[in-house]
PDB file of C-alpha atoms in Angstrom:
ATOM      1  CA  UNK A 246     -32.434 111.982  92.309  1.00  0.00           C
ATOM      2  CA  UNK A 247     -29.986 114.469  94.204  1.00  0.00           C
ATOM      3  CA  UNK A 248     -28.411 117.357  92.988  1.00  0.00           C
ATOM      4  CA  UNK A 249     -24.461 118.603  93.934  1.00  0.00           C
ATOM      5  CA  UNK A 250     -25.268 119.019  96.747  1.00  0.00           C
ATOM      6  CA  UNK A 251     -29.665 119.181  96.375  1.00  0.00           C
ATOM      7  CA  UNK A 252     -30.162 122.905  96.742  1.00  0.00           C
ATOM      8  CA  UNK A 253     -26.665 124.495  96.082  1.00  0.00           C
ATOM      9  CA  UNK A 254     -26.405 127.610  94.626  1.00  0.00           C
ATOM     10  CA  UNK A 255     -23.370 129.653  93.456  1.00  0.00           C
ATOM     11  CA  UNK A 256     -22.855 132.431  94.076  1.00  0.00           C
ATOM     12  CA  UNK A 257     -22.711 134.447  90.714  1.00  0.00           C
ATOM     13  CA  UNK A 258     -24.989 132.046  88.396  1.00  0.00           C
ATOM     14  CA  UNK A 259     -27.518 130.005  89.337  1.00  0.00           C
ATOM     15  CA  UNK A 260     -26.433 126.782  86.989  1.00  0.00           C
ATOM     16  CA  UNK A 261     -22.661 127.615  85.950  1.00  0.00           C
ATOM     17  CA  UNK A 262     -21.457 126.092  82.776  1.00  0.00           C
ATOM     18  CA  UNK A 263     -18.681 122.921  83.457  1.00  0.00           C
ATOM     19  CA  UNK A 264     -15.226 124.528  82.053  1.00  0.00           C
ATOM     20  CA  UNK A 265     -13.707 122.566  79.514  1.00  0.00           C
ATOM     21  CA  UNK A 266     -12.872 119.301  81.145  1.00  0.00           C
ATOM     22  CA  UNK A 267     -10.462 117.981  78.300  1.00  0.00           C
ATOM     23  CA  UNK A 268      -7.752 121.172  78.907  1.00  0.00           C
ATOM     24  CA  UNK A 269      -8.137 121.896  82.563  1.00  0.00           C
ATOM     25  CA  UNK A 270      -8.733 117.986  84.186  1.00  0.00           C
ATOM     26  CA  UNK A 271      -6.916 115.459  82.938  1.00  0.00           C
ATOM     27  CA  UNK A 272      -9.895 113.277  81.769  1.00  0.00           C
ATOM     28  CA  UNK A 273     -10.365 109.396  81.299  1.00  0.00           C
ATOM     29  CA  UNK A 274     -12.236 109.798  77.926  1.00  0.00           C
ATOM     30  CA  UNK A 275     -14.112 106.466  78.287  1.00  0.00           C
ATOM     31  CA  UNK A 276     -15.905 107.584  81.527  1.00  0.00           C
ATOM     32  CA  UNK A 277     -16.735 111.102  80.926  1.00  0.00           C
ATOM     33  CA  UNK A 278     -20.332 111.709  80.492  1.00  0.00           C
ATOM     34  CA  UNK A 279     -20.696 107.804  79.713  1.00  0.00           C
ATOM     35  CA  UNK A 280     -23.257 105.920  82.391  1.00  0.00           C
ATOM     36  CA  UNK A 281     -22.560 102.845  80.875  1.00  0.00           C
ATOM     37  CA  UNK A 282     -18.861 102.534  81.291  1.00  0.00           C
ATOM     38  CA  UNK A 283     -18.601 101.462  84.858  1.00  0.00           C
ATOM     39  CA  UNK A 284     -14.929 101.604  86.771  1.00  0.00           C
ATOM     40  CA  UNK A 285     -14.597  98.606  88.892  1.00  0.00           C
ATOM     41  CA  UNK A 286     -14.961  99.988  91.726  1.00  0.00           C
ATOM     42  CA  UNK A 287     -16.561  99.787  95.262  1.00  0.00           C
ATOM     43  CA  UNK A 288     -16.000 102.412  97.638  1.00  0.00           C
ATOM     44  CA  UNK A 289     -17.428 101.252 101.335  1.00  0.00           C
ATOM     45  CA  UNK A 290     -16.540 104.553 104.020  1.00  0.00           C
ATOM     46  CA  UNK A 291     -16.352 103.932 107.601  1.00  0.00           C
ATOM     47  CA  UNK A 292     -19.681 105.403 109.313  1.00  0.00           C
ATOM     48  CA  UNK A 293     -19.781 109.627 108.997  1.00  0.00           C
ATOM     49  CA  UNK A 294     -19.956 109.763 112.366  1.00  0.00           C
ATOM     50  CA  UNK A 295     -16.112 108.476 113.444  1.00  0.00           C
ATOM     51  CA  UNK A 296     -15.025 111.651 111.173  1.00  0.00           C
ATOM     52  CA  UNK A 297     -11.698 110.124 110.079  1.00  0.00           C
ATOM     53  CA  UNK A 298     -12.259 108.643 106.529  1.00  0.00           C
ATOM     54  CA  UNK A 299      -8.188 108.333 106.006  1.00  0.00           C
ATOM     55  CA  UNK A 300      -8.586 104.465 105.539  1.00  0.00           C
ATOM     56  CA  UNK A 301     -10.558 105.588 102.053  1.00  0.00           C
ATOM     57  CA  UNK A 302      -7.342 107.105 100.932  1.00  0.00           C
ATOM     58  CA  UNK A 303      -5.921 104.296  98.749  1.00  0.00           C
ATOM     59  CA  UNK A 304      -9.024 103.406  97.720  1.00  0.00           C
ATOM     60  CA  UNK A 305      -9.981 106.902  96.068  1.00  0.00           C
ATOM     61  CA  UNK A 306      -7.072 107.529  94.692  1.00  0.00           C
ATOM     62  CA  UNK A 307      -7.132 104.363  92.604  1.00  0.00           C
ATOM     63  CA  UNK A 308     -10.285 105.550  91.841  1.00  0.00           C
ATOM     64  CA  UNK A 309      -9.724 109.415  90.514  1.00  0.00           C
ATOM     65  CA  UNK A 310      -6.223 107.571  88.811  1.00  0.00           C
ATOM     66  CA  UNK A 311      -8.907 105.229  86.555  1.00  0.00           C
ATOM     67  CA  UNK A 312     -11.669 108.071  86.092  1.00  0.00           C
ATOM     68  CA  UNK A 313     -10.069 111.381  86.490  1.00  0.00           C
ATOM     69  CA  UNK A 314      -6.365 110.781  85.160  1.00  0.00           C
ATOM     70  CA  UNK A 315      -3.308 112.234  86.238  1.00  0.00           C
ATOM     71  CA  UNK A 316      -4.726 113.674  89.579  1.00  0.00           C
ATOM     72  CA  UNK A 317      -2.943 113.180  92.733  1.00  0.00           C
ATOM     73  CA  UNK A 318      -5.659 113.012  96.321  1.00  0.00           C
ATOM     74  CA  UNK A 319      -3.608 116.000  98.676  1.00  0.00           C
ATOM     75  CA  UNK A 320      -5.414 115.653 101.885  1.00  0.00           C
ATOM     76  CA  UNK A 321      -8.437 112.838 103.298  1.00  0.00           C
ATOM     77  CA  UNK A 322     -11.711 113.175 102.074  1.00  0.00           C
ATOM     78  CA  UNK A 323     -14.408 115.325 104.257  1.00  0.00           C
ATOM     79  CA  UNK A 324     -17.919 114.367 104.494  1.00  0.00           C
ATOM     80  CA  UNK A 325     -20.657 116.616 103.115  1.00  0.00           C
ATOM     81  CA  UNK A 326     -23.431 116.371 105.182  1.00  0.00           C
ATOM     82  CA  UNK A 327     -26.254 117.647 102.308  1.00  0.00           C
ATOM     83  CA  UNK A 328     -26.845 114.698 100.778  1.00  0.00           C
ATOM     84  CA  UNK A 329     -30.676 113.528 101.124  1.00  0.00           C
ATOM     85  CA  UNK A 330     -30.113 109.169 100.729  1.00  0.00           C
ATOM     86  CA  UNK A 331     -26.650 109.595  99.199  1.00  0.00           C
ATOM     87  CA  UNK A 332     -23.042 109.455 101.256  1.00  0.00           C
ATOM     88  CA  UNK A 333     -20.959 112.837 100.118  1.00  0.00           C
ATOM     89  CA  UNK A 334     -17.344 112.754 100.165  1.00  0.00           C
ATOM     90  CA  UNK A 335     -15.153 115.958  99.205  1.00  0.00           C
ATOM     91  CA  UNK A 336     -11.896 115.041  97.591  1.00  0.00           C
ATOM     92  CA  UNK A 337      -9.141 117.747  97.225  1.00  0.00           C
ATOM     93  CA  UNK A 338      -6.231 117.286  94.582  1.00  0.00           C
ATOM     94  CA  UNK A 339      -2.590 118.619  94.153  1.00  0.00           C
ATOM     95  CA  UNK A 340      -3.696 120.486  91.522  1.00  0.00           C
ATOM     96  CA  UNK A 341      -5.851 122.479  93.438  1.00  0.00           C
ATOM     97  CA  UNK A 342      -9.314 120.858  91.977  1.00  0.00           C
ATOM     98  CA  UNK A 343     -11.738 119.156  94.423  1.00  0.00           C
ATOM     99  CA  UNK A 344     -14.146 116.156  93.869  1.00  0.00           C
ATOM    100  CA  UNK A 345     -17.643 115.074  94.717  1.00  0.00           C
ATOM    101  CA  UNK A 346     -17.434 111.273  95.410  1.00  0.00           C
ATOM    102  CA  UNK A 347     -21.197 110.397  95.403  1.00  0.00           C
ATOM    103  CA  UNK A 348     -21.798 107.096  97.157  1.00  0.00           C
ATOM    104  CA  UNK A 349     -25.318 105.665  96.619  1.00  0.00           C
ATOM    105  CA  UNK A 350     -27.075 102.540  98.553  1.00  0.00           C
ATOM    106  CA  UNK A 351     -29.581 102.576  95.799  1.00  0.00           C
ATOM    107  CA  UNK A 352     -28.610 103.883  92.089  1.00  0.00           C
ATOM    108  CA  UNK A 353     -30.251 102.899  88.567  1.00  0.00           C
ATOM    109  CA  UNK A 354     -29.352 103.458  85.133  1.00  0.00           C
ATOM    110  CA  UNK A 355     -31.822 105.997  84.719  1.00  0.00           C
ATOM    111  CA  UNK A 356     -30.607 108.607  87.407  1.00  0.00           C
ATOM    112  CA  UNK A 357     -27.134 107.760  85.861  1.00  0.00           C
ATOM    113  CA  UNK A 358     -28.235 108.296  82.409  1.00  0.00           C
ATOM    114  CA  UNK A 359     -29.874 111.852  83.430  1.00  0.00           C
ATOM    115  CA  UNK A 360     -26.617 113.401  85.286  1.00  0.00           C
ATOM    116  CA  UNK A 361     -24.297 112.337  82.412  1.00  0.00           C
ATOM    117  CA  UNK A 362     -26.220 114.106  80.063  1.00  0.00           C
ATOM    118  CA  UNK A 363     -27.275 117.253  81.828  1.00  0.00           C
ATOM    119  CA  UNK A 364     -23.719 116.956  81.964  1.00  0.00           C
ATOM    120  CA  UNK A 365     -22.995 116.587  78.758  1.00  0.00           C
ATOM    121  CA  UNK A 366     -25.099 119.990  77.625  1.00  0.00           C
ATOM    122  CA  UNK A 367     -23.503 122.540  80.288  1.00  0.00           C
ATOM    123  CA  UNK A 368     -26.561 121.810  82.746  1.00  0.00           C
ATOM    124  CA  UNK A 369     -24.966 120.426  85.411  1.00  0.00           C
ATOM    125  CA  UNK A 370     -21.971 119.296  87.048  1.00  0.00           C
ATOM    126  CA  UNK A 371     -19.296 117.424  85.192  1.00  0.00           C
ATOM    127  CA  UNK A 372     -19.493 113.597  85.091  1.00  0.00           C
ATOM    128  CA  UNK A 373     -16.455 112.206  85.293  1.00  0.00           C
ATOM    129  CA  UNK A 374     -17.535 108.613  85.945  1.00  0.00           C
ATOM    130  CA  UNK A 375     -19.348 105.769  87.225  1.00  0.00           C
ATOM    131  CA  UNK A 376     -17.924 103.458  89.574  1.00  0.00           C
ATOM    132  CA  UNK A 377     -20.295 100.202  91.132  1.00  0.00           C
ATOM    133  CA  UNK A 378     -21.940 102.187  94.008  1.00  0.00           C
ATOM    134  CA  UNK A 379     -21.670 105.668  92.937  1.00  0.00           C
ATOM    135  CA  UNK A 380     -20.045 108.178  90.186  1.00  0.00           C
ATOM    136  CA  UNK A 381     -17.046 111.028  90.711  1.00  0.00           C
ATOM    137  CA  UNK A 382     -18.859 115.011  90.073  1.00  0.00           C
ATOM    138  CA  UNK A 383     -17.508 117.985  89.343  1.00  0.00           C
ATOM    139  CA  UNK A 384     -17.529 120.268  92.688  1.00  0.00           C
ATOM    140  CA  UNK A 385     -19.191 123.577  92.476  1.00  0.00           C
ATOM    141  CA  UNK A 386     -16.964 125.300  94.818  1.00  0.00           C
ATOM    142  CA  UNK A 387     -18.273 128.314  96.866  1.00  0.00           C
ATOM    143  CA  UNK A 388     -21.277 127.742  96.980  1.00  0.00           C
ATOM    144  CA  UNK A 389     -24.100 128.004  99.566  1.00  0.00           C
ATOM    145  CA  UNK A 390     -27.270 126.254 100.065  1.00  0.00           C
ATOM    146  CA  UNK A 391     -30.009 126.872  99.964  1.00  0.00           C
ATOM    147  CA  UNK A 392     -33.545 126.811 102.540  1.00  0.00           C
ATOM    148  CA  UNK A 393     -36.656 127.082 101.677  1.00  0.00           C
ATOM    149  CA  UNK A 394     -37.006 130.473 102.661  1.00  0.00           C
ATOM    150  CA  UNK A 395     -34.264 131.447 100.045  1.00  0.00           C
ATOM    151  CA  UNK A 396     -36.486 129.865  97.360  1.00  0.00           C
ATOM    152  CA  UNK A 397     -39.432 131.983  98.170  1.00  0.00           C
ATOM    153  CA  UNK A 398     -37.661 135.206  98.587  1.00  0.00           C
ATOM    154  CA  UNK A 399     -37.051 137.671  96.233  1.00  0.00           C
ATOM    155  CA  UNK A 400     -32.989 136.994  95.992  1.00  0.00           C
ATOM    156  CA  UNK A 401     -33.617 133.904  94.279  1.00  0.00           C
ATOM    157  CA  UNK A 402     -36.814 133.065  93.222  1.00  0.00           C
ATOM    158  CA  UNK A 403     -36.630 134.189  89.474  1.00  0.00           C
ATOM    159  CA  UNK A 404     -33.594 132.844  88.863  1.00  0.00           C
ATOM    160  CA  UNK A 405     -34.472 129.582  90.309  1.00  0.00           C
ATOM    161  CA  UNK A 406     -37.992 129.529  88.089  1.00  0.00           C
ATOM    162  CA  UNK A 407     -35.926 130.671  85.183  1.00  0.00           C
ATOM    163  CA  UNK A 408     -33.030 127.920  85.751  1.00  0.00           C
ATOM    164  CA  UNK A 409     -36.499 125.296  85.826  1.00  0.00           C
ATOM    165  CA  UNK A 410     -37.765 126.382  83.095  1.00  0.00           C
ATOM    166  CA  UNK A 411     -34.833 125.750  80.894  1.00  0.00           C
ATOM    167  CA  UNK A 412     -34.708 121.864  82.573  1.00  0.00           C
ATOM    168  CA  UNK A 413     -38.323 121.655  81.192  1.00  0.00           C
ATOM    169  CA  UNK A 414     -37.101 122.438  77.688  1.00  0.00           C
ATOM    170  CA  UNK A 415     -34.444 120.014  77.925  1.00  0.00           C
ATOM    171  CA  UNK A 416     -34.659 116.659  75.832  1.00  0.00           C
ATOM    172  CA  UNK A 417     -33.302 113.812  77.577  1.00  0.00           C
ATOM    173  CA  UNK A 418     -32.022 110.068  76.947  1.00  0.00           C
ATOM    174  CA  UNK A 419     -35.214 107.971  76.041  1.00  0.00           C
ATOM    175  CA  UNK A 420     -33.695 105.047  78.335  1.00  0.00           C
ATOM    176  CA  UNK A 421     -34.267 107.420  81.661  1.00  0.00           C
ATOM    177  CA  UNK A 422     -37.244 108.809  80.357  1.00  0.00           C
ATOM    178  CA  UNK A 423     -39.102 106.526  78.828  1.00  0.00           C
ATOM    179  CA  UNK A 424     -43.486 106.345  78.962  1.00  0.00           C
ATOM    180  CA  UNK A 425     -44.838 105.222  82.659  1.00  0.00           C
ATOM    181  CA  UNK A 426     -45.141 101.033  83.700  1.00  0.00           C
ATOM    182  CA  UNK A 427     -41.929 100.728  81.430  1.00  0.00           C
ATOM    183  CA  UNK A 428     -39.549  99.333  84.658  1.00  0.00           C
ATOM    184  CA  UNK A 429     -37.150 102.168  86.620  1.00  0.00           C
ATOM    185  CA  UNK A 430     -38.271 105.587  84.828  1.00  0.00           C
ATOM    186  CA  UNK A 431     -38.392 108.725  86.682  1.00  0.00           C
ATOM    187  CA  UNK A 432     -42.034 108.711  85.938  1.00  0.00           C
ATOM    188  CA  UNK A 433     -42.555 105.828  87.796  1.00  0.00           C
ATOM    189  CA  UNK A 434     -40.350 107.042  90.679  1.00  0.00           C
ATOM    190  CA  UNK A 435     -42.476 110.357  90.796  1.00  0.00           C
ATOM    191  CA  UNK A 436     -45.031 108.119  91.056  1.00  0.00           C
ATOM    192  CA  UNK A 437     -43.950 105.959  94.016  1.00  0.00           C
ATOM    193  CA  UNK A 438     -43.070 109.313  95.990  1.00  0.00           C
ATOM    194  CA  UNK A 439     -46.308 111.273  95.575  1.00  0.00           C
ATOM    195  CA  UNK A 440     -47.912 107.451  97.189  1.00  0.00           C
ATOM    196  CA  UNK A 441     -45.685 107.717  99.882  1.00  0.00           C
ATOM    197  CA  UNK A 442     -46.420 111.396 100.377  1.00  0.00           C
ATOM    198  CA  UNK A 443     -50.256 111.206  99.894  1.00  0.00           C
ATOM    199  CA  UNK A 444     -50.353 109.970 103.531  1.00  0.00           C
ATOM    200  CA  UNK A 445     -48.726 113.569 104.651  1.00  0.00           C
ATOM    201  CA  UNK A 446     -51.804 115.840 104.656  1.00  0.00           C
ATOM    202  CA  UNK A 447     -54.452 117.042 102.517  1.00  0.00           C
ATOM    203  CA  UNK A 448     -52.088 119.437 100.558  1.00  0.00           C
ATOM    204  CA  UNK A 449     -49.674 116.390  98.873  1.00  0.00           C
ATOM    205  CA  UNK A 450     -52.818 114.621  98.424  1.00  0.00           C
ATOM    206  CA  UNK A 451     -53.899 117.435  95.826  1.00  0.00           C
ATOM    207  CA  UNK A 452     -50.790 117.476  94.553  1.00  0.00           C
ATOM    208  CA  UNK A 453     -50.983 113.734  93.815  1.00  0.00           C
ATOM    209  CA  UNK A 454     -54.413 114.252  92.146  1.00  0.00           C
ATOM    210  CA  UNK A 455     -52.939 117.347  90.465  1.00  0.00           C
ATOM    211  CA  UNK A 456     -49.794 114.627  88.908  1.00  0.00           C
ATOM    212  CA  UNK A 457     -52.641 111.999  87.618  1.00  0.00           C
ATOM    213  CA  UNK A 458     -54.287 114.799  85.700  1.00  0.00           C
ATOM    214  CA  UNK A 459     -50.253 115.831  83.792  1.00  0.00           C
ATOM    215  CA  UNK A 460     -48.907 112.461  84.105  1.00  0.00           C
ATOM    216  CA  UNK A 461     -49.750 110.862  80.767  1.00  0.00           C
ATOM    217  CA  UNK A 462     -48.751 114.078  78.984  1.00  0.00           C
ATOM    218  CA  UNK A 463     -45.728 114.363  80.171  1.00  0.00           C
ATOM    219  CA  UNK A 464     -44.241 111.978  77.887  1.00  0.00           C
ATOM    220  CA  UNK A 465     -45.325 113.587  75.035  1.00  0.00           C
ATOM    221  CA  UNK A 466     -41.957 115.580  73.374  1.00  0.00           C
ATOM    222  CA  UNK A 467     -42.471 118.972  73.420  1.00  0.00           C
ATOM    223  CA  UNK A 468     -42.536 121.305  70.637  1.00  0.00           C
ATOM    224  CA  UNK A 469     -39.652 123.119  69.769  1.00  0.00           C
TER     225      UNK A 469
END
């Protein structure tokens, strides 16, 4: 699962709380923070590469019109190139808000389920909706991001183990996160990465090792 974009940072908080959607968006209650509400929707861009992504126009704003009510698309979309699997397309509004339009090849309830509610506590970035291949974020605007050298240095590196550690104290939907061999949970998905990694060097093959030694406590709810 992908972040807005992966490794963005802003540039005075390392998570920001989402403002108040309901009095400065006009929001589609039924969609926000709801995975299971989808928008009919299918949004199919031309490839990256041509650069004009005009002919998405009518298509996104019916869209934002269904999910984000009441806003009005000012210019094309733009292509973010961060994304990891996922296409990223940058919408700006008349009212001076932007959009993430996250297109995925490959989504599942789960991932949906997770975003909506880290959504839903402040933890990440507004979900406005689902649509049939993807969902419409919040935009963290200036923001920069990061490489791994930022996440060892000493700018960032406490507040990034700090913003991790509250994630880890986080209680999530029982549908994403339910115990391993149960169908599409993230366990499983850690799972099927650290196989496809375990073929990269001796190092992710510890770290494999390392995950069969956690894994079955992992499910357990923590203490609080």
């Amino acid at each position: 699962m992908e972040s807005n974009p992966p490794s963005s940072l802003p540039a005075t908080s390392l998570i920001p709380p989402s403002p108040p959607v309901a009095t400065t968006v006009p929001v589609c209650a039924k969609y926000l923070d709801n995975p299971h509400n989808v928008a009919h929707f299918t949004v199919d861009p031309p490839p990256l590469s041509t650069g004009d992504l005009s002919s998405l126009l009518p298509s996104l704003q019916a869209l934002l019109a269904e999910v984000v009510c009441g806003e009005e698309i000012s210019a094309p979309p733009t292509a973010i190139t961060a994304g990891l699997s996922n296409e990223l397309l940058l919408v700006p509004c008349r009212s001076g808000r932007k959009f993430l339009i996250r297109i995925q090849p490959e989504c599942d309830d789960a991932e949906h389920a997770i975003a909506a509610h880290l959504s839903s506590v402040g933890c990440g970035p507004t979900y406005f909706g689902r649509f049939a291949n993807g969902r419409v974020e919040e935009f963290y605007d200036g923001t920069t991001t990061l490489v791994p050298a930022d996440l060892c240095g000493r700018r960032y590196r406490r507040r990034v183990a700090e913003a991790m550690g509250g994630f880890h104290v986080l209680l999530f939907p029982a549908a994403a996160m339910g115990p391993p061999g149960t169908g599409e949970r993230i366990w499983d998905r850690v799972e099927a990465w650290l196989g496809r990694a375990a073929t990269g060097g001796d190092v992710l093959s510890v770290v494999r090792a390392a995950w069969a030694d956690v894994r079955s406590g992992l499910w357990e709810p923590p203490e609080l």
